Coordinates of C-alpha atoms in Angstrom, one line a residue:
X1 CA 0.0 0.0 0.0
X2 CA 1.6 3.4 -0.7
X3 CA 1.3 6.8 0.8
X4 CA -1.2 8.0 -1.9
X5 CA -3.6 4.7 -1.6
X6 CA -3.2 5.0 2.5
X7 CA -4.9 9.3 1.9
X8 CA -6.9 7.8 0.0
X9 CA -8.1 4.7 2.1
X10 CA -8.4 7.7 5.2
X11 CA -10.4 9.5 3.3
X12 CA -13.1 7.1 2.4
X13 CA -13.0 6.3 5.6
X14 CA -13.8 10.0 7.1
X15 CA -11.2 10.0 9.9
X16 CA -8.8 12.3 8.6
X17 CA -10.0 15.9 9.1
X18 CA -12.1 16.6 6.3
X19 CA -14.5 18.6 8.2
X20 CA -11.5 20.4 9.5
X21 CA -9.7 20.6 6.8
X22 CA -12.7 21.9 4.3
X23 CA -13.3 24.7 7.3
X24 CA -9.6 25.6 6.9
X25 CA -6.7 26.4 8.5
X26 CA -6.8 27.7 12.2
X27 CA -3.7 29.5 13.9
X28 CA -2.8 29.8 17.5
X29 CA -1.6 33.1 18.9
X30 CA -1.1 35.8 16.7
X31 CA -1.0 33.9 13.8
X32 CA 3.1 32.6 14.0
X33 CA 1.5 28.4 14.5
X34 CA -0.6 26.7 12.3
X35 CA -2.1 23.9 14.8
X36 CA -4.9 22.9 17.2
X37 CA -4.3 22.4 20.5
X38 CA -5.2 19.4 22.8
X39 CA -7.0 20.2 26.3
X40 CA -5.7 17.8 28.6
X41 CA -8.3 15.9 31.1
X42 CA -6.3 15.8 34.1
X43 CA -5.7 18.5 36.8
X44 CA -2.3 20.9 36.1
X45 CA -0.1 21.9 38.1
X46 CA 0.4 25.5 39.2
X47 CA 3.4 27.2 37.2
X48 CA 6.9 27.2 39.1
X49 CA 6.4 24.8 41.8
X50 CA 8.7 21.9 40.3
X51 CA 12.3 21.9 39.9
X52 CA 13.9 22.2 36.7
X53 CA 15.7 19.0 35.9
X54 CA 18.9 19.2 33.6
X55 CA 19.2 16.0 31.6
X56 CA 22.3 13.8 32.3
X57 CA 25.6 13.5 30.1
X58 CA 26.4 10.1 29.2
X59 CA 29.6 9.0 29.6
X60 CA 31.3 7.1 26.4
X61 CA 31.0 3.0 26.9
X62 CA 35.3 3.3 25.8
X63 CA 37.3 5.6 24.0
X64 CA 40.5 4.8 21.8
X65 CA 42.6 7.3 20.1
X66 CA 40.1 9.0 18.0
X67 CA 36.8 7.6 19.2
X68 CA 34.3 7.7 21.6
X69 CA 31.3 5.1 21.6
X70 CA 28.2 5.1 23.2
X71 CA 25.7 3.0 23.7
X72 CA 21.6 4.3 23.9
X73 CA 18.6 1.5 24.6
X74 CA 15.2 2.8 23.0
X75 CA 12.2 1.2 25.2
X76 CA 9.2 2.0 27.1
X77 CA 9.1 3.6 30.5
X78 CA 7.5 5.7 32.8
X79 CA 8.1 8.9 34.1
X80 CA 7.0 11.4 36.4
X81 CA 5.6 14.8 34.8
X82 CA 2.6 15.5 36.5
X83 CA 2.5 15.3 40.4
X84 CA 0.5 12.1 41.4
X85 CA 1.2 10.4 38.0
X86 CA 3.6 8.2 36.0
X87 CA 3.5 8.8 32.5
X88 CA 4.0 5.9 30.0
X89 CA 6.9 7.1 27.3
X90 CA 9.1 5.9 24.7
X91 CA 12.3 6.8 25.9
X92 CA 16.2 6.5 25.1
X93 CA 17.7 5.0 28.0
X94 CA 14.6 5.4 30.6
X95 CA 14.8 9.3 30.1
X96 CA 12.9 11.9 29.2
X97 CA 14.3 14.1 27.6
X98 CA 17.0 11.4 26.4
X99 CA 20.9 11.3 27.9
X100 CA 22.8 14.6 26.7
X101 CA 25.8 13.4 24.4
X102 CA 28.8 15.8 24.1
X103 CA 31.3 15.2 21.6
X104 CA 34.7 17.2 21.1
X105 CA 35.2 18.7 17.7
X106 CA 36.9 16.6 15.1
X107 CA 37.0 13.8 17.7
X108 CA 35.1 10.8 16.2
X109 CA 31.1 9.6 18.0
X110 CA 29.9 6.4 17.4
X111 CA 26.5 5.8 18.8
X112 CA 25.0 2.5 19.0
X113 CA 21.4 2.2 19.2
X114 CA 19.4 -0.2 20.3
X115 CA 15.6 -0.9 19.8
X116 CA 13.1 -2.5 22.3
X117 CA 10.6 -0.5 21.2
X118 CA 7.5 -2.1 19.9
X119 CA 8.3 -0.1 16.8
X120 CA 10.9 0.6 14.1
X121 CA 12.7 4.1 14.6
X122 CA 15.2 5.8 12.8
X123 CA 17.5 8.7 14.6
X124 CA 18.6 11.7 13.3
X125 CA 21.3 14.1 14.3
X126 CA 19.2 17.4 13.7
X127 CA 22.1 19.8 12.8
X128 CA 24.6 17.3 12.2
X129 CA 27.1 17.1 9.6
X130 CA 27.4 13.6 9.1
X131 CA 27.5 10.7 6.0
X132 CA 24.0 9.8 4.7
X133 CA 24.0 6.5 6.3
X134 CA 24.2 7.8 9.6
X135 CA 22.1 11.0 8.7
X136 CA 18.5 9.2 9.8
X137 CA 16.8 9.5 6.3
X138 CA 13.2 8.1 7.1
X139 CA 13.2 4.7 5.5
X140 CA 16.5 3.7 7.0
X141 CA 14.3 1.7 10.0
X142 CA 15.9 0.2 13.1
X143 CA 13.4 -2.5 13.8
X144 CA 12.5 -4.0 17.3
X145 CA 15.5 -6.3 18.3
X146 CA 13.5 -9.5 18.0
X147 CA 11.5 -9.0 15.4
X148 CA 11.2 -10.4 12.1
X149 CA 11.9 -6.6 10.2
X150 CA 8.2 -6.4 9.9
X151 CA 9.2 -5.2 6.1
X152 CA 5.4 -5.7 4.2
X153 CA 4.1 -3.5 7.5
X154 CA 1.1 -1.1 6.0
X155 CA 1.7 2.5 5.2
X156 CA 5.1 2.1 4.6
X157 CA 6.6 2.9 1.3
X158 CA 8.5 0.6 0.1
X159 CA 12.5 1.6 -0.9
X160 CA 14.6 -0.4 -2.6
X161 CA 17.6 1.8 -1.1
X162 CA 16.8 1.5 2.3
X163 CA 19.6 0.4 4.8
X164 CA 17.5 -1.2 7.3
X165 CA 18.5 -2.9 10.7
X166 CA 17.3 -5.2 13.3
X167 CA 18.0 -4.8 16.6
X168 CA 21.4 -2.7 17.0
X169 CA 22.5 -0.1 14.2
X170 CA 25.7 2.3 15.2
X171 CA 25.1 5.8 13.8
X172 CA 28.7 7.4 13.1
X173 CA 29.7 11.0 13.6
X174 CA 32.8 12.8 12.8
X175 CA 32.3 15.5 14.4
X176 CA 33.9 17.8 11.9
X177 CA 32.3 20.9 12.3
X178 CA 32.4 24.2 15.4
X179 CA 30.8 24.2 18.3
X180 CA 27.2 23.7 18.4
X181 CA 23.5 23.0 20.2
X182 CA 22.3 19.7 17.9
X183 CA 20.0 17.2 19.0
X184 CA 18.9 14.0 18.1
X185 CA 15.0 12.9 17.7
X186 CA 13.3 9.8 15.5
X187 CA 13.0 10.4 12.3
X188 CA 10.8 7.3 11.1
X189 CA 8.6 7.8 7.6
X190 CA 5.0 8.9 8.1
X191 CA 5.4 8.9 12.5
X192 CA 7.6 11.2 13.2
X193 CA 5.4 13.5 15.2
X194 CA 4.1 10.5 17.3
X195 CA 7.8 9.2 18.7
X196 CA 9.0 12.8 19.6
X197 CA 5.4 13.7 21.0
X198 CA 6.3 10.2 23.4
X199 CA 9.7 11.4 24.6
X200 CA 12.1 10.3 22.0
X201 CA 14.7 13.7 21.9
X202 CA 17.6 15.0 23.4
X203 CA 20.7 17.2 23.1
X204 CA 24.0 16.5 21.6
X205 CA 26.5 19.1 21.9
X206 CA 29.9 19.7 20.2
X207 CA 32.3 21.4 22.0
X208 CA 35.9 23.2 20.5
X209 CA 38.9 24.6 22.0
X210 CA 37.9 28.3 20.1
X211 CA 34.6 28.2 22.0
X212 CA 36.6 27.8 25.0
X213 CA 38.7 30.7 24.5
X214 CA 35.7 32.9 24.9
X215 CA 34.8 32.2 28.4
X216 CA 31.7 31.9 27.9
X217 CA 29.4 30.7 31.0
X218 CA 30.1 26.6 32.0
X219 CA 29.5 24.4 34.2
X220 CA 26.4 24.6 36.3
X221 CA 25.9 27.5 34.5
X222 CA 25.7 26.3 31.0
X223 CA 21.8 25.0 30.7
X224 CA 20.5 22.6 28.0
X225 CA 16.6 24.0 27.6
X226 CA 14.2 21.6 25.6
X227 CA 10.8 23.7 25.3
X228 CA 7.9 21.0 24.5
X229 CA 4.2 21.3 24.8
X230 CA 2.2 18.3 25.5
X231 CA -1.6 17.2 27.1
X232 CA -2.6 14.6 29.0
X233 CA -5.1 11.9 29.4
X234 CA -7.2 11.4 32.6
X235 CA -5.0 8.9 33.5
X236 CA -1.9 10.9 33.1
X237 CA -0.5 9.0 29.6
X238 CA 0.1 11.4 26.5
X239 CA -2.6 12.6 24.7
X240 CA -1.8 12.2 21.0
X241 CA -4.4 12.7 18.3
X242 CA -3.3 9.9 15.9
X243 CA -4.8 8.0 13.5
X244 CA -3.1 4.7 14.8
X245 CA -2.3 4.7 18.4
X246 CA -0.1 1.7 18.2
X247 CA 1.9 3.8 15.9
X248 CA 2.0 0.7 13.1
X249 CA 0.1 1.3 10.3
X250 CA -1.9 4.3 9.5
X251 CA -0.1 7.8 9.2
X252 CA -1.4 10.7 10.4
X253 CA -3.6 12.6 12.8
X254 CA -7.4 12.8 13.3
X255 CA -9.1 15.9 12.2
X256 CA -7.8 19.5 12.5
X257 CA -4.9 18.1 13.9
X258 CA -3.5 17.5 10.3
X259 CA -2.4 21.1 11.1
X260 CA -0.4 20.6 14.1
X261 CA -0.6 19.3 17.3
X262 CA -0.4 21.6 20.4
X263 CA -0.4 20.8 23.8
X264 CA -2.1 22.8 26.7
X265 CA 1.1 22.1 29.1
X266 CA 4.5 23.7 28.3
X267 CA 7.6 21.5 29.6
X268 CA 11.3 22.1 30.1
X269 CA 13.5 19.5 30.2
X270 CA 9.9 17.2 31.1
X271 CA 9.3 19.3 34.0
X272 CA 5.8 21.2 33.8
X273 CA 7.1 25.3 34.1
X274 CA 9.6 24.7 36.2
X275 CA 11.6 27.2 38.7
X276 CA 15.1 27.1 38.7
X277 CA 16.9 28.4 41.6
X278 CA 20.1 30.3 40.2
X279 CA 23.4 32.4 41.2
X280 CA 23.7 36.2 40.5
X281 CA 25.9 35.7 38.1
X282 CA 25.3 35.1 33.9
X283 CA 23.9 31.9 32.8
X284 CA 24.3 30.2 29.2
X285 CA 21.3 29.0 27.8
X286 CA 21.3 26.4 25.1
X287 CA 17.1 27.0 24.2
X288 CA 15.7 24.3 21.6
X289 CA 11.9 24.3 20.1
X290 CA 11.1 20.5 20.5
X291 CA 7.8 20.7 20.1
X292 CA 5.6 19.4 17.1
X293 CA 3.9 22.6 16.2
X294 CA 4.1 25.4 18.3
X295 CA 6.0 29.0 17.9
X296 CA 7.3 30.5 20.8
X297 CA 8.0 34.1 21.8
X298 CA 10.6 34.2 24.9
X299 CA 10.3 37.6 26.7
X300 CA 12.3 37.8 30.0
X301 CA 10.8 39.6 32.7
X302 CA 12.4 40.4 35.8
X303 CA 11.9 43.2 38.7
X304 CA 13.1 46.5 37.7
X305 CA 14.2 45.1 34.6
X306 CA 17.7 43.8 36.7
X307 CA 18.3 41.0 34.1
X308 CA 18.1 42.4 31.1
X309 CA 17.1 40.4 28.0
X310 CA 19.0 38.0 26.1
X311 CA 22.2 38.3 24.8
X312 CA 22.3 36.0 21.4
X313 CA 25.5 34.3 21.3
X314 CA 24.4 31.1 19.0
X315 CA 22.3 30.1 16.3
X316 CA 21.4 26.5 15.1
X317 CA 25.1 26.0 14.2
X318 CA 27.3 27.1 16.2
X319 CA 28.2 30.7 17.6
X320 CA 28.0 33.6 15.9
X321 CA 29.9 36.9 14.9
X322 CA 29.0 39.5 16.8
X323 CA 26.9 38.7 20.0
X324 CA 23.9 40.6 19.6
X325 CA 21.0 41.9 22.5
X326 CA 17.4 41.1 21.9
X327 CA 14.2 41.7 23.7
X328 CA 12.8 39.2 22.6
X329 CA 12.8 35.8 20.7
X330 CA 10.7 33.9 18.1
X331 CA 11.7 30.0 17.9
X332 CA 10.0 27.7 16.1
X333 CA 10.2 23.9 15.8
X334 CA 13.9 22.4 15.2
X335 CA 15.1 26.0 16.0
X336 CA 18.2 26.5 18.7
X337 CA 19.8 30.0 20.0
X338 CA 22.3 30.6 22.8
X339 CA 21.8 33.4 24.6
X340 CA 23.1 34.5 27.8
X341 CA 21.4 35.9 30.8
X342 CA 23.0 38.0 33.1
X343 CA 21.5 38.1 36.9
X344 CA 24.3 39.6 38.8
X345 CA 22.2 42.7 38.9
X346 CA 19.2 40.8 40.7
X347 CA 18.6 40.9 44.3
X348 CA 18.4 38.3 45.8
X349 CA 15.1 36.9 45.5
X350 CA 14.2 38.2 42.6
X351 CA 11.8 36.3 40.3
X352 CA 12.8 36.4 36.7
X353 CA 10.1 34.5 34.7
X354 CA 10.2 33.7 31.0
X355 CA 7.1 34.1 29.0
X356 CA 5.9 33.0 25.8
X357 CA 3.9 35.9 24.4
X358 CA 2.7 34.1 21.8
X359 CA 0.5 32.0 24.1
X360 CA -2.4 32.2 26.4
X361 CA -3.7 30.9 29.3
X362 CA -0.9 29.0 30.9
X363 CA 0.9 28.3 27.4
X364 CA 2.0 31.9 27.8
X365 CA 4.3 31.3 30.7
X366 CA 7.2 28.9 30.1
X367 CA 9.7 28.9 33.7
X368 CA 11.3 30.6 36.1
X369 CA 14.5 31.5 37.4
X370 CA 14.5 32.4 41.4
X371 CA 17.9 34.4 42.2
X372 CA 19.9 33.7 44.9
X373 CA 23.3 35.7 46.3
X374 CA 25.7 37.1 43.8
X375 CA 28.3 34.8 43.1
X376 CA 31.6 35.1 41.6
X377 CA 31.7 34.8 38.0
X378 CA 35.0 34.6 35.5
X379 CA 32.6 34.3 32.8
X380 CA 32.5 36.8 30.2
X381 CA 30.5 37.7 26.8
X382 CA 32.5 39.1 24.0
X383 CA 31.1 41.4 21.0
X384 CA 33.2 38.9 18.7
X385 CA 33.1 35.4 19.2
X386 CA 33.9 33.4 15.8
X387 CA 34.5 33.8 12.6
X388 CA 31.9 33.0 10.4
X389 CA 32.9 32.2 6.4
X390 CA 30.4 34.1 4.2
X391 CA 28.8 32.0 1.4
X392 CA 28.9 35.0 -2.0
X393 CA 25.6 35.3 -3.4
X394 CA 27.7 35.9 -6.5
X395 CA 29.4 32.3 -6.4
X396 CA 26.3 30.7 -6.6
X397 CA 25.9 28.2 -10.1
X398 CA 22.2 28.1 -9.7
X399 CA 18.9 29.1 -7.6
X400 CA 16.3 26.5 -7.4
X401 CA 12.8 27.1 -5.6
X402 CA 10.6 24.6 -3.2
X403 CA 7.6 26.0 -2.9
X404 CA 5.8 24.8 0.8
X405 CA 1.9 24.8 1.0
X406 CA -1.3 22.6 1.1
X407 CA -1.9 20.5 -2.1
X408 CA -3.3 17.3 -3.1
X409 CA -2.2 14.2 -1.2
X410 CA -3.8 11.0 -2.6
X411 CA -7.0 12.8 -3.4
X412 CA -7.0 14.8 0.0
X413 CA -5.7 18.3 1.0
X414 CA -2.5 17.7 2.6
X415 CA 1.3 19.7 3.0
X416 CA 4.0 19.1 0.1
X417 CA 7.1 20.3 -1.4
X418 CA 6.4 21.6 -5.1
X419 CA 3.1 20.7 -5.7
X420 CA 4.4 16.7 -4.8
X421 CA 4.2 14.8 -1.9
X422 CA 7.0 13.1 -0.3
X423 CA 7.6 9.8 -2.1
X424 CA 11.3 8.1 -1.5
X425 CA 12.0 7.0 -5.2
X426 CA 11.8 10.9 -6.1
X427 CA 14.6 13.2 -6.1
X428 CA 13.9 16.8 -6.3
X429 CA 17.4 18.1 -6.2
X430 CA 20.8 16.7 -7.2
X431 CA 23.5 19.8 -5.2
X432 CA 27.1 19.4 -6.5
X433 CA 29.8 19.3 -3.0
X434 CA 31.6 22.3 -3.0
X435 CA 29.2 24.5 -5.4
X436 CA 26.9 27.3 -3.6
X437 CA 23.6 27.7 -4.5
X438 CA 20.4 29.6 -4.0
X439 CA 17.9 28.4 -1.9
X440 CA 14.7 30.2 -2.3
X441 CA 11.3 28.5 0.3
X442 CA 7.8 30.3 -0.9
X443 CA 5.0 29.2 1.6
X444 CA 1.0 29.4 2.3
X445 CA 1.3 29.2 5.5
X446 CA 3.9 29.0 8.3
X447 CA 6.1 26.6 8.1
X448 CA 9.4 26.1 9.8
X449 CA 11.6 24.2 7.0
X450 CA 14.4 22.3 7.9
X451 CA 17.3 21.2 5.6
X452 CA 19.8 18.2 6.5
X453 CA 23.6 17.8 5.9
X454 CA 24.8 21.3 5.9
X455 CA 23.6 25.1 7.4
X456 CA 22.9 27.7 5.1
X457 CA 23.3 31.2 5.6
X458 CA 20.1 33.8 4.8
X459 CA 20.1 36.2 2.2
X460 CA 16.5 38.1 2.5
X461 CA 13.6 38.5 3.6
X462 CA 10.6 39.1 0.5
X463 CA 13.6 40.6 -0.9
X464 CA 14.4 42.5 2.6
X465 CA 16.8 42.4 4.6
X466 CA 16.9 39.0 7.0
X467 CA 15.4 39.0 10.3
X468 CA 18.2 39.9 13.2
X469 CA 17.3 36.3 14.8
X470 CA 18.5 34.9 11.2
X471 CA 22.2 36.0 11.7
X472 CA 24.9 32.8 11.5
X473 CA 24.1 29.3 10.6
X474 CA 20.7 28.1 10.2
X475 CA 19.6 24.6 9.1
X476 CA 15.7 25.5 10.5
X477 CA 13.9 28.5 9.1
X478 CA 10.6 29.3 10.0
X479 CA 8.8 30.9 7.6
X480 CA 5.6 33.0 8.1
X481 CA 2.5 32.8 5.7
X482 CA 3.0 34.2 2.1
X483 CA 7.0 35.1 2.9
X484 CA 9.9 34.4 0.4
X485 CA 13.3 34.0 1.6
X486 CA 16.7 33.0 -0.2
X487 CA 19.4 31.4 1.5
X488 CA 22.9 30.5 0.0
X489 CA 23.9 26.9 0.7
X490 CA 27.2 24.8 0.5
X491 CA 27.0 21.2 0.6
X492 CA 30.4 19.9 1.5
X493 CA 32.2 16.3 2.4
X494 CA 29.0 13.7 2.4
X495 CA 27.6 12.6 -1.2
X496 CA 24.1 10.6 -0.7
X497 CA 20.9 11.2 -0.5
X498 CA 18.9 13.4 2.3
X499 CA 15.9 15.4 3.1
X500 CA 14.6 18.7 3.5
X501 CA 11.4 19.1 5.0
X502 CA 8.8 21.5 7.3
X503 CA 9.4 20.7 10.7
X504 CA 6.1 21.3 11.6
X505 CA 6.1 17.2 12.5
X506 CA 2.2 16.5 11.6
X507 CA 3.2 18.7 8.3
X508 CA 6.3 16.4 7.5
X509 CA 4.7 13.3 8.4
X510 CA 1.2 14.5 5.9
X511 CA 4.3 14.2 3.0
X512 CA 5.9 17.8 3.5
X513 CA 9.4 16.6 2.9
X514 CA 11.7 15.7 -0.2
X515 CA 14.5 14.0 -1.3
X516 CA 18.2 15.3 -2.5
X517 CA 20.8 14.0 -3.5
X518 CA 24.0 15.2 -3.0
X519 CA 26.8 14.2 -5.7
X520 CA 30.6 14.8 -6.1

C-alpha cells in the first residue's frame, strides 16, 4: 500500500480531518502556528512549583585514540511529569528528555542504538554534519530487536535503497564541524510526530577549543533547555491525536490536527514550568523548540528590569559573529539559540520568569528562574566570538525554488514540497559538494523548514533584509505565511541522498518533505 492509496483509504473512511480541513486552516496566537491544541483531562499543576531537571551527560562506553562510543537503549518507561502520575513514554535509555551526548570537535562519536521499542525508529542528528547513512533518512528503519523486520508492514513505502536494521544499528559522527547546540530525535517515515510527541529527543553538543577561549558561562551554568508542549489523558498518559495509536500502520492525525498538534502544558526539560533556583551571576542557555507545532515568543521579565534580555550568542550552528541583545525571541520547531542571561544585577530573590507571548492561558508562561546571592563569576560575553565564512551570493551556479503549501495528497488536501508529496524513489534536487547555490522556500502558511547535511546562511527576507534572529548558521527556518526568503547553501564532504522538509512534524509526516541528493 503506498502513501497515496493509504490518503486515500483515510479519506473514504472519514477519519482524517475533512470537516477540518474543508473549514480551513486555524492559527494559534497571533497567527506565528498553524495547529490545534489538545485540552488535557487531568488537573495541572500550578506554574513554578517543580524543579527544573537538567538532563544527564552520558559518559562514552570506551574511548580509543580518535573515538568515543556510546551505547543508547530505546524502550518504554514511565516517568514522572505530573505530580500524582507516572506517564508511559518511549524513551532512550529510561529518560525523558534522552541522555545529553557531548562530543569534542573533530574527535570521532559512534552511537550505538538499540531498539526495544514495539516499533521501528530511525534517529537523526538534527544539525549534524554527518554521512548519509548515519544522517537518519526516514526509511532507514531500526526494527525492534526481535523482530522479524516487519518489512510488508502497512503504510510504509517501500524503498529499494533502504539500509535497514534489526536490533542494534551504530550511527557514526565525525564530528567535523564548530561548536554547536544539535539534538537528536526519531526520524521514522509517516510517525515522526508520534515518537518525539512520546519522549524520544535529546541534546548532543559539540564542544571546540575556540569556544573555550571565549569564556563563555560553563559548568552549572551552562543550561540545555528543551521547550515542549504536551496534554494529558485522565490517566496521566500522553494525549496524542493519531490516527493509529499503536503507531503501526496508518499515518497521520485525526481531524484539525492535520495542522499541528499543540499541547495545553509547556515542559522544560519534562518538567511542567519549572523554577530554577540560580546564582547572581550570567547563565548560558542552550534554548531548543522541540515541540511538534508550536511558535514561541521568549520575553524575559524580571523586577526593575535587573536582568536584562538575552544576549544572542548562538544560532542553530554554532556561535556567531558579533553577539547581539534582543528583547525578545521567536523560535520555532527544530530552532536553537544561545543566549546569555545575566543576573548579577538581581537581588536576591528576585523572580525572573520567562514568557511566551505568543500563548495564552498558561501556554503563555514557560519557567522561572529564582535568584539567589551574587556569586563570583569569571565568565564573560565578548562582542566577537567566531569567525563566520560568508557564502557570495555571486558564487552561486544556480537558484532553485521549493515551494511549501497545502496540495493534493492522494485525493485529499495535505502539505507538500512543489506541488508533490513526499515519495522516497523521487529526487527533487541533485547539489554538487563544494558549489553554492540559491535556496529560495515560498509558503501558504507557516512553516518552519528544515534542511539536512549542511547550514545555510540567509540572504532576504521578500527581498528584505533577514530578520536579526536569522544572523549565522541556520539549518531551520521558520517561515511566516506568504514570505519568500533565499538562503545561499554549500553542501560539503557527504555525497548521498537526504531530506529537507517542514518541521512542523504533523506537516512532514502529511508528505511535506523531499528527497536530494548530493553528488561529487
Amino acid at each position: 500500500m503506498s502513501r497515496r492509496d493509504v490518503f486515500r483509504l483515510a479519506g473514504a473512511l472519514g477519519v482524517v480531518g475533512a470537516a477540518g480541513v474543508a473549514a480551513g486552516f486555524r492559527f494559534a496566537g497571533d497567527s506565528a502556528t498553524v495547529g490545534a491544541q489538545l485540552t488535557s483531562e487531568v488537573a495541572l499543576p500550578e506554574p513554578f512549583t517543580r524543579s527544573l531537571v537538567v538532563p544527564a551527560v552520558l559518559a562514552p562506553e570506551r574511548r580509543d585514540a580518535d573515538t568515543d562510543y556510546y551505547r543508547i537503549t530505546q524502550r518504554r518507561a514511565m516517568a514522572q511529569i505530573l505530580p500524582g502520575y507516572a506517564t508511559p513514554i518511549l524513551s532512550y535509555n529510561g529518560t525523558f528528555p534522552g541522555p545529553t551526548l557531548v562530543s569534542a570537535r573533530g574527535r570521532r562519536t559512534v552511537v550505538t542504538h538499540r531498539n526495544e521499542l514495539p516499533v521501528p525508529t530511525v534517529v537523526h542528528l538534527h544539525g549534524g554534519h554527518v554521512p548519509h547513512d548515519s544522517d537518519g533518512y526516514p526509511t532507514d528503519l531500526l526494527y525492534p530487536a526481535g523482530s522479524d523486520s516487519m518489512a510488508d508492514m502497512a503504510g510504509m513505502q517501500r524503498d529499494s535503497l533502504a539500509r535497514t536494521m534489526t536490533g542494534e544499528r551504530d550511527y557514526e559522527y565525525p564530528a567535523r564541524q564548530p561548536a554547536a547546540t544539535l539534538w537528536y530525535h526519531d526520524h521514522r517515515m509517516d510517525f515522526t510526530g508520534a515518537s518525539v510527541w512520546h519522549g524520544l529527543a535529546g541534546f548532543h553538543l559539540i564542544v571546540d577549543e575556540a569556544e573555550n577561549r571565549l569564556r563563555l558561562p560553563s559548568g552549572e551554568r551552562d543550561l540545555p533547555l528543551m521547550i515542549t508542549d504536551r496534554a494529558f489523558r485522565a490517566d496521566g498518559s500522553l494525549m496524542y491525536p493519531a490516527l493509529d495509536p499503536a503507531m503501526m500502520e496508518k499515518p497521520g492525525v485525526t481531524g484539525k490536527y492535520v495542522q499541528g498538534v499543540l499541547g495545553d502544558v509547556v515542559l522544560v526539560n519534562g518538567v511542567p514550568w519549572p523554577v530554577h533556583r540560580i546564582a547572581g551571576a550570567r547563565y548560558r542557555l542552550r534554548l531548543l523548540n522541540a515541540s511538534n507545532a508550536r511558535v514561541y515568543r521568549l520575553r524575559i521579565d524580571s523586577p526593575g528590569g535587573r536582568a536584562g534580555g538575552f544576549v544572542q550568542i548562538g544560532s542553530d550552528g554554532g556561535l556567531l559573529e558579533r553577539a547581539q541583545h534582543l528583547s525578545a525571541l521567536d523560535i520555532a520547531p527544530g530552532e536553537r539559540f544561545d543566549v546569555v542571561v545575566d543576573f548579577s544585577g538581581c537581588a536576591p530573590g528576585d523572580q525572573v520568569t520567562v514568557h511566551n507571548d505568543l500563548g495564552s492561558g498558561k501556554t503563555a508562561q514557560v519557567m522561572r528562574f529564582v535568584v539567589g546571592e551574587r556569586a563570583d563569576d569569571p565568565s564573560m560575553v565578548p562582542d566577537a566570538l567566531v569567525p563566520i565564512d560568508r557564502l557570495d551570493r555571486a558564487a552561486a551556479v544556480r537558484t532553485r525554488l521549493f515551494d511549501f503549501r497545502r496540495g493534493d495528497v492522494g485525493g485529499m488536501v495535505g502539505w507538500t514540497i512543489n506541488g508533490r508529496a513526499y515519495a522516497v524513489d523521487e529526487v527533487i534536487a541533485e547539489p554538487k559538494l563544494g558549489e553554492v547555490e540559491i535556496w529560495r522556500f515560498s509558503t501558504d502558511l507557516n512553516h518552519p523548514i528544515h534542511v539536512h547535511l549542511n547550514q545555510f546562511q540567509v540572504l532576504s527576507r521578500n527581498g528584505n533584509l533577514p530578520h536579526a534572529t536569522d544572523v549565522g548558521w541556520k539549518d531551520t527556518l521558520n517561515l511566516a505565511a506568504t514570505e519568500v526568503a533565499e538562503v545561499a547553501i554549500r553542501f560539503t564532504d557527504y555525497a548521498g541522498r537526504f531530506v529537507l522538509h517542514c518541521h512542523n512534524l504533523e506537516h512532514e509526516d502529511m508528505a511535506m518533505m523531499a528527497t536530494f541528493t548530493t553528488v561529487q
